[in-house]
Every structure is written in C-alpha cells, then in structure tokens.
Amino acid sequence: MLLACLGVLIVATNAWSHGNHHGGSSSLDPALKGSGPDVHLYRDASCRCCTKWGNALATEGFNVIDHISNDLEAMKRDEGVPADLASCHTAFVEGYVLEGHVPVPSIQRLLREMPEITGLAVPGMPIGSPGMEVAGRTGDRYQVIALQDLGRQTIYDSYQGPNLQKASAR
C-alpha cells in the first residue's frame, strides 16, 4: 500500500510539474478571441501547457472556449480516446475530438478534408509540439494519430521540433 501511494505521489508530482514548467498562464488570453471554428478545450485548472496550446489555436483564428474539468479521464474514456494516446487535455472542433498537443496545420487539414475519422491525437507531451516549446532545445519527433472507428489508428501527420516542420512529405 505504501509503495502504491508513493508511486501515485511521484507520478502526480511529475505530471503537475511537467505541465507547469513551460511558462505561460493558467488561463487563456482573452485578447486572443478568434472568429473561426469553435474549439472546446477541456483541461485541468493548473495546466499551463494546455493554455499555451489553446492560445496557439486562438492566435491562428480559432475561437477557443475554455472548460475546466475535474474528471478528464472519464471524458476521454467516454469519447473513445485510447489510454495509450491520452495526453493532458481534450478538445472538440466540428464534431472531431483533438487529444493532446495537435498542431494547427493538422487541425486545419482535418477541417479542410473532413475525413471520416473520430479525431486526432498527439500521445504524451512531446517537446516542441504546440504548448510544449522549450527554448534552446531541439524538439522531439512526433506523430499525429488519426483515431478511427473500432479503435483503429493511422499516422495522419509527422512533425519535428518547435517549428512544426513536417518530417516527411504527404
């Protein structure tokens, strides 16, 4: 029991600090209200990387509507987000689910092409993805995963680093 409690404490401490050492505020910038599609962002109140991601979307014209949630895990489960693709926040746009730090170009492509998928996910919290930028650090390679019916997953886009440069051509 003691070991389980210590494990929860360590994981909780790492998760809390990971979301808050990238700068930013714990609330969205009200001056960045976009006129584009509504994006409903569900996040923990203390997660600053989530607000940085929301502000990045608002800067690109999306109307980000901020929702504080105390039970993100239940929402992810209810919306069919597989546990292995979970991240720190969940958002919705035009009927699609966006899990994690999905880059704006992938969201714009999603809305332009309107594929028959459930949504997009960036598993974990890769350094260099929107909201996870770290000055002086080369960003991680990461993939945007398309969530499909029956739990199928395919690679939608690939990125490298903070400038969101595509690692491979489509």
PDB file of N, CA and C in Angstrom, residues 53-110:
ATOM      1  N   TRP A  53      -1.326  25.833 -25.578  1.00  0.00           N
ATOM      2  CA  TRP A  53      -1.873  25.210 -26.778  1.00  0.00           C
ATOM      3  C   TRP A  53      -3.146  25.947 -27.217  1.00  0.00           C
ATOM      4  N   GLY A  54      -4.035  26.246 -26.278  1.00  0.00           N
ATOM      5  CA  GLY A  54      -5.258  26.983 -26.583  1.00  0.00           C
ATOM      6  C   GLY A  54      -4.966  28.358 -27.157  1.00  0.00           C
ATOM      7  N   ASN A  55      -3.990  29.054 -26.580  1.00  0.00           N
ATOM      8  CA  ASN A  55      -3.611  30.375 -27.095  1.00  0.00           C
ATOM      9  C   ASN A  55      -3.011  30.274 -28.498  1.00  0.00           C
ATOM     10  N   ALA A  56      -2.275  29.196 -28.773  1.00  0.00           N
ATOM     11  CA  ALA A  56      -1.713  28.998 -30.116  1.00  0.00           C
ATOM     12  C   ALA A  56      -2.837  28.839 -31.145  1.00  0.00           C
ATOM     13  N   LEU A  57      -3.886  28.116 -30.778  1.00  0.00           N
ATOM     14  CA  LEU A  57      -5.027  27.964 -31.678  1.00  0.00           C
ATOM     15  C   LEU A  57      -5.755  29.289 -31.879  1.00  0.00           C
ATOM     16  N   ALA A  58      -5.953  30.031 -30.789  1.00  0.00           N
ATOM     17  CA  ALA A  58      -6.637  31.323 -30.873  1.00  0.00           C
ATOM     18  C   ALA A  58      -5.848  32.301 -31.739  1.00  0.00           C
ATOM     19  N   THR A  59      -4.528  32.262 -31.637  1.00  0.00           N
ATOM     20  CA  THR A  59      -3.676  33.117 -32.462  1.00  0.00           C
ATOM     21  C   THR A  59      -3.887  32.831 -33.945  1.00  0.00           C
ATOM     22  N   GLU A  60      -4.222  31.597 -34.273  1.00  0.00           N
ATOM     23  CA  GLU A  60      -4.465  31.199 -35.666  1.00  0.00           C
ATOM     24  C   GLU A  60      -5.928  31.362 -36.072  1.00  0.00           C
ATOM     25  N   GLY A  61      -6.736  32.015 -35.222  1.00  0.00           N
ATOM     26  CA  GLY A  61      -8.096  32.356 -35.596  1.00  0.00           C
ATOM     27  C   GLY A  61      -9.197  31.482 -35.019  1.00  0.00           C
ATOM     28  N   PHE A  62      -8.847  30.409 -34.319  1.00  0.00           N
ATOM     29  CA  PHE A  62      -9.875  29.564 -33.716  1.00  0.00           C
ATOM     30  C   PHE A  62     -10.494  30.271 -32.517  1.00  0.00           C
ATOM     31  N   ASN A  63     -11.772  30.044 -32.276  1.00  0.00           N
ATOM     32  CA  ASN A  63     -12.459  30.572 -31.101  1.00  0.00           C
ATOM     33  C   ASN A  63     -12.389  29.498 -30.014  1.00  0.00           C
ATOM     34  N   VAL A  64     -11.440  29.629 -29.109  1.00  0.00           N
ATOM     35  CA  VAL A  64     -11.192  28.608 -28.089  1.00  0.00           C
ATOM     36  C   VAL A  64     -12.049  28.901 -26.864  1.00  0.00           C
ATOM     37  N   ILE A  65     -12.878  27.931 -26.517  1.00  0.00           N
ATOM     38  CA  ILE A  65     -13.762  28.041 -25.358  1.00  0.00           C
ATOM     39  C   ILE A  65     -13.188  27.125 -24.286  1.00  0.00           C
ATOM     40  N   ASP A  66     -12.774  27.716 -23.192  1.00  0.00           N
ATOM     41  CA  ASP A  66     -12.034  27.033 -22.137  1.00  0.00           C
ATOM     42  C   ASP A  66     -12.986  26.410 -21.114  1.00  0.00           C
ATOM     43  N   HIS A  67     -12.785  25.121 -20.836  1.00  0.00           N
ATOM     44  CA  HIS A  67     -13.572  24.406 -19.830  1.00  0.00           C
ATOM     45  C   HIS A  67     -12.612  23.752 -18.846  1.00  0.00           C
ATOM     46  N   ILE A  68     -12.794  23.999 -17.576  1.00  0.00           N
ATOM     47  CA  ILE A  68     -12.005  23.333 -16.537  1.00  0.00           C
ATOM     48  C   ILE A  68     -12.743  22.056 -16.154  1.00  0.00           C
ATOM     49  N   SER A  69     -12.026  20.949 -16.125  1.00  0.00           N
ATOM     50  CA  SER A  69     -12.641  19.659 -15.822  1.00  0.00           C
ATOM     51  C   SER A  69     -11.897  18.975 -14.690  1.00  0.00           C
ATOM     52  N   ASN A  70     -12.643  18.361 -13.804  1.00  0.00           N
ATOM     53  CA  ASN A  70     -12.049  17.600 -12.710  1.00  0.00           C
ATOM     54  C   ASN A  70     -12.024  16.110 -13.009  1.00  0.00           C
ATOM     55  N   ASP A  71     -12.543  15.684 -14.162  1.00  0.00           N
ATOM     56  CA  ASP A  71     -12.575  14.267 -14.496  1.00  0.00           C
ATOM     57  C   ASP A  71     -12.305  14.060 -15.983  1.00  0.00           C
ATOM     58  N   LEU A  72     -11.103  14.434 -16.396  1.00  0.00           N
ATOM     59  CA  LEU A  72     -10.731  14.290 -17.803  1.00  0.00           C
ATOM     60  C   LEU A  72     -10.658  12.827 -18.235  1.00  0.00           C
ATOM     61  N   GLU A  73     -10.242  11.955 -17.319  1.00  0.00           N
ATOM     62  CA  GLU A  73     -10.120  10.538 -17.676  1.00  0.00           C
ATOM     63  C   GLU A  73     -11.464   9.956 -18.105  1.00  0.00           C
ATOM     64  N   ALA A  74     -12.529  10.294 -17.387  1.00  0.00           N
ATOM     65  CA  ALA A  74     -13.861   9.791 -17.740  1.00  0.00           C
ATOM     66  C   ALA A  74     -14.284  10.341 -19.102  1.00  0.00           C
ATOM     67  N   MET A  75     -13.996  11.607 -19.370  1.00  0.00           N
ATOM     68  CA  MET A  75     -14.348  12.208 -20.659  1.00  0.00           C
ATOM     69  C   MET A  75     -13.604  11.496 -21.784  1.00  0.00           C
ATOM     70  N   LYS A  76     -12.317  11.271 -21.600  1.00  0.00           N
ATOM     71  CA  LYS A  76     -11.528  10.593 -22.627  1.00  0.00           C
ATOM     72  C   LYS A  76     -12.090   9.197 -22.894  1.00  0.00           C
ATOM     73  N   ARG A  77     -12.403   8.490 -21.833  1.00  0.00           N
ATOM     74  CA  ARG A  77     -12.967   7.145 -21.956  1.00  0.00           C
ATOM     75  C   ARG A  77     -14.312   7.198 -22.703  1.00  0.00           C
ATOM     76  N   ASP A  78     -15.176   8.138 -22.301  1.00  0.00           N
ATOM     77  CA  ASP A  78     -16.493   8.282 -22.936  1.00  0.00           C
ATOM     78  C   ASP A  78     -16.392   8.645 -24.417  1.00  0.00           C
ATOM     79  N   GLU A  79     -15.360   9.388 -24.792  1.00  0.00           N
ATOM     80  CA  GLU A  79     -15.189   9.825 -26.187  1.00  0.00           C
ATOM     81  C   GLU A  79     -14.366   8.843 -27.017  1.00  0.00           C
ATOM     82  N   GLY A  80     -13.951   7.738 -26.395  1.00  0.00           N
ATOM     83  CA  GLY A  80     -13.238   6.704 -27.134  1.00  0.00           C
ATOM     84  C   GLY A  80     -11.769   6.968 -27.365  1.00  0.00           C
ATOM     85  N   VAL A  81     -11.158   7.830 -26.538  1.00  0.00           N
ATOM     86  CA  VAL A  81      -9.722   8.077 -26.666  1.00  0.00           C
ATOM     87  C   VAL A  81      -8.980   6.927 -25.984  1.00  0.00           C
ATOM     88  N   PRO A  82      -8.203   6.150 -26.733  1.00  0.00           N
ATOM     89  CA  PRO A  82      -7.462   5.043 -26.118  1.00  0.00           C
ATOM     90  C   PRO A  82      -6.460   5.555 -25.085  1.00  0.00           C
ATOM     91  N   ALA A  83      -6.311   4.817 -24.002  1.00  0.00           N
ATOM     92  CA  ALA A  83      -5.417   5.233 -22.911  1.00  0.00           C
ATOM     93  C   ALA A  83      -3.988   5.467 -23.399  1.00  0.00           C
ATOM     94  N   ASP A  84      -3.533   4.685 -24.385  1.00  0.00           N
ATOM     95  CA  ASP A  84      -2.157   4.850 -24.863  1.00  0.00           C
ATOM     96  C   ASP A  84      -1.960   6.108 -25.712  1.00  0.00           C
ATOM     97  N   LEU A  85      -3.050   6.776 -26.070  1.00  0.00           N
ATOM     98  CA  LEU A  85      -2.950   8.028 -26.828  1.00  0.00           C
ATOM     99  C   LEU A  85      -3.320   9.243 -25.992  1.00  0.00           C
ATOM    100  N   ALA A  86      -3.599   9.040 -24.722  1.00  0.00           N
ATOM    101  CA  ALA A  86      -4.047  10.134 -23.859  1.00  0.00           C
ATOM    102  C   ALA A  86      -2.936  11.151 -23.637  1.00  0.00           C
ATOM    103  N   SER A  87      -3.362  12.379 -23.437  1.00  0.00           N
ATOM    104  CA  SER A  87      -2.456  13.481 -23.127  1.00  0.00           C
ATOM    105  C   SER A  87      -3.081  14.294 -22.002  1.00  0.00           C
ATOM    106  N   CYS A  88      -2.666  15.542 -21.867  1.00  0.00           N
ATOM    107  CA  CYS A  88      -3.109  16.342 -20.722  1.00  0.00           C
ATOM    108  C   CYS A  88      -4.423  17.082 -20.950  1.00  0.00           C
ATOM    109  N   HIS A  89      -4.881  17.201 -22.187  1.00  0.00           N
ATOM    110  CA  HIS A  89      -6.153  17.885 -22.438  1.00  0.00           C
ATOM    111  C   HIS A  89      -6.871  17.249 -23.622  1.00  0.00           C
ATOM    112  N   THR A  90      -8.161  17.512 -23.689  1.00  0.00           N
ATOM    113  CA  THR A  90      -9.006  17.017 -24.769  1.00  0.00           C
ATOM    114  C   THR A  90      -9.801  18.195 -25.301  1.00  0.00           C
ATOM    115  N   ALA A  91      -9.942  18.269 -26.609  1.00  0.00           N
ATOM    116  CA  ALA A  91     -10.701  19.365 -27.215  1.00  0.00           C
ATOM    117  C   ALA A  91     -11.622  18.785 -28.289  1.00  0.00           C
ATOM    118  N   PHE A  92     -12.580  19.604 -28.696  1.00  0.00           N
ATOM    119  CA  PHE A  92     -13.531  19.211 -29.730  1.00  0.00           C
ATOM    120  C   PHE A  92     -13.693  20.358 -30.717  1.00  0.00           C
ATOM    121  N   VAL A  93     -13.704  20.023 -32.016  1.00  0.00           N
ATOM    122  CA  VAL A  93     -13.923  21.014 -33.061  1.00  0.00           C
ATOM    123  C   VAL A  93     -14.717  20.344 -34.185  1.00  0.00           C
ATOM    124  N   GLU A  94     -15.821  20.965 -34.577  1.00  0.00           N
ATOM    125  CA  GLU A  94     -16.628  20.496 -35.709  1.00  0.00           C
ATOM    126  C   GLU A  94     -16.940  18.995 -35.637  1.00  0.00           C
ATOM    127  N   GLY A  95     -17.181  18.480 -34.440  1.00  0.00           N
ATOM    128  CA  GLY A  95     -17.537  17.071 -34.275  1.00  0.00           C
ATOM    129  C   GLY A  95     -16.357  16.124 -34.132  1.00  0.00           C
ATOM    130  N   TYR A  96     -15.148  16.625 -34.222  1.00  0.00           N
ATOM    131  CA  TYR A  96     -13.940  15.817 -34.059  1.00  0.00           C
ATOM    132  C   TYR A  96     -13.364  16.003 -32.666  1.00  0.00           C
ATOM    133  N   VAL A  97     -12.726  14.949 -32.143  1.00  0.00           N
ATOM    134  CA  VAL A  97     -12.005  15.045 -30.885  1.00  0.00           C
ATOM    135  C   VAL A  97     -10.534  15.337 -31.214  1.00  0.00           C
ATOM    136  N   LEU A  98      -9.927  16.207 -30.423  1.00  0.00           N
ATOM    137  CA  LEU A  98      -8.498  16.520 -30.530  1.00  0.00           C
ATOM    138  C   LEU A  98      -7.877  16.167 -29.184  1.00  0.00           C
ATOM    139  N   GLU A  99      -7.014  15.192 -29.160  1.00  0.00           N
ATOM    140  CA  GLU A  99      -6.397  14.758 -27.916  1.00  0.00           C
ATOM    141  C   GLU A  99      -4.946  15.215 -27.883  1.00  0.00           C
ATOM    142  N   GLY A 100      -4.624  16.040 -26.895  1.00  0.00           N
ATOM    143  CA  GLY A 100      -3.241  16.474 -26.723  1.00  0.00           C
ATOM    144  C   GLY A 100      -2.846  17.644 -27.603  1.00  0.00           C
ATOM    145  N   HIS A 101      -1.548  17.771 -27.798  1.00  0.00           N
ATOM    146  CA  HIS A 101      -0.948  18.944 -28.432  1.00  0.00           C
ATOM    147  C   HIS A 101      -0.927  18.821 -29.960  1.00  0.00           C
ATOM    148  N   VAL A 102      -2.101  18.712 -30.544  1.00  0.00           N
ATOM    149  CA  VAL A 102      -2.232  18.583 -32.000  1.00  0.00           C
ATOM    150  C   VAL A 102      -1.882  19.931 -32.639  1.00  0.00           C
ATOM    151  N   PRO A 103      -0.958  19.948 -33.600  1.00  0.00           N
ATOM    152  CA  PRO A 103      -0.554  21.195 -34.246  1.00  0.00           C
ATOM    153  C   PRO A 103      -1.672  21.794 -35.120  1.00  0.00           C
ATOM    154  N   VAL A 104      -1.657  23.107 -35.219  1.00  0.00           N
ATOM    155  CA  VAL A 104      -2.649  23.843 -36.006  1.00  0.00           C
ATOM    156  C   VAL A 104      -2.702  23.360 -37.460  1.00  0.00           C
ATOM    157  N   PRO A 105      -1.568  23.155 -38.152  1.00  0.00           N
ATOM    158  CA  PRO A 105      -1.681  22.705 -39.544  1.00  0.00           C
ATOM    159  C   PRO A 105      -2.448  21.385 -39.698  1.00  0.00           C
ATOM    160  N   SER A 106      -2.321  20.489 -38.736  1.00  0.00           N
ATOM    161  CA  SER A 106      -3.062  19.225 -38.798  1.00  0.00           C
ATOM    162  C   SER A 106      -4.551  19.460 -38.571  1.00  0.00           C
ATOM    163  N   ILE A 107      -4.884  20.379 -37.677  1.00  0.00           N
ATOM    164  CA  ILE A 107      -6.292  20.708 -37.427  1.00  0.00           C
ATOM    165  C   ILE A 107      -6.894  21.375 -38.664  1.00  0.00           C
ATOM    166  N   GLN A 108      -6.142  22.279 -39.271  1.00  0.00           N
ATOM    167  CA  GLN A 108      -6.630  22.938 -40.484  1.00  0.00           C
ATOM    168  C   GLN A 108      -6.840  21.937 -41.608  1.00  0.00           C
ATOM    169  N   ARG A 109      -5.922  20.992 -41.747  1.00  0.00           N
ATOM    170  CA  ARG A 109      -6.078  19.938 -42.763  1.00  0.00           C
ATOM    171  C   ARG A 109      -7.318  19.098 -42.453  1.00  0.00           C
ATOM    172  N   LEU A 110      -7.507  18.734 -41.185  1.00  0.00           N
ATOM    173  CA  LEU A 110      -8.675  17.953 -40.765  1.00  0.00           C
ATOM    174  C   LEU A 110      -9.967  18.648 -41.179  1.00  0.00           C
TER     175      LEU A 110
END
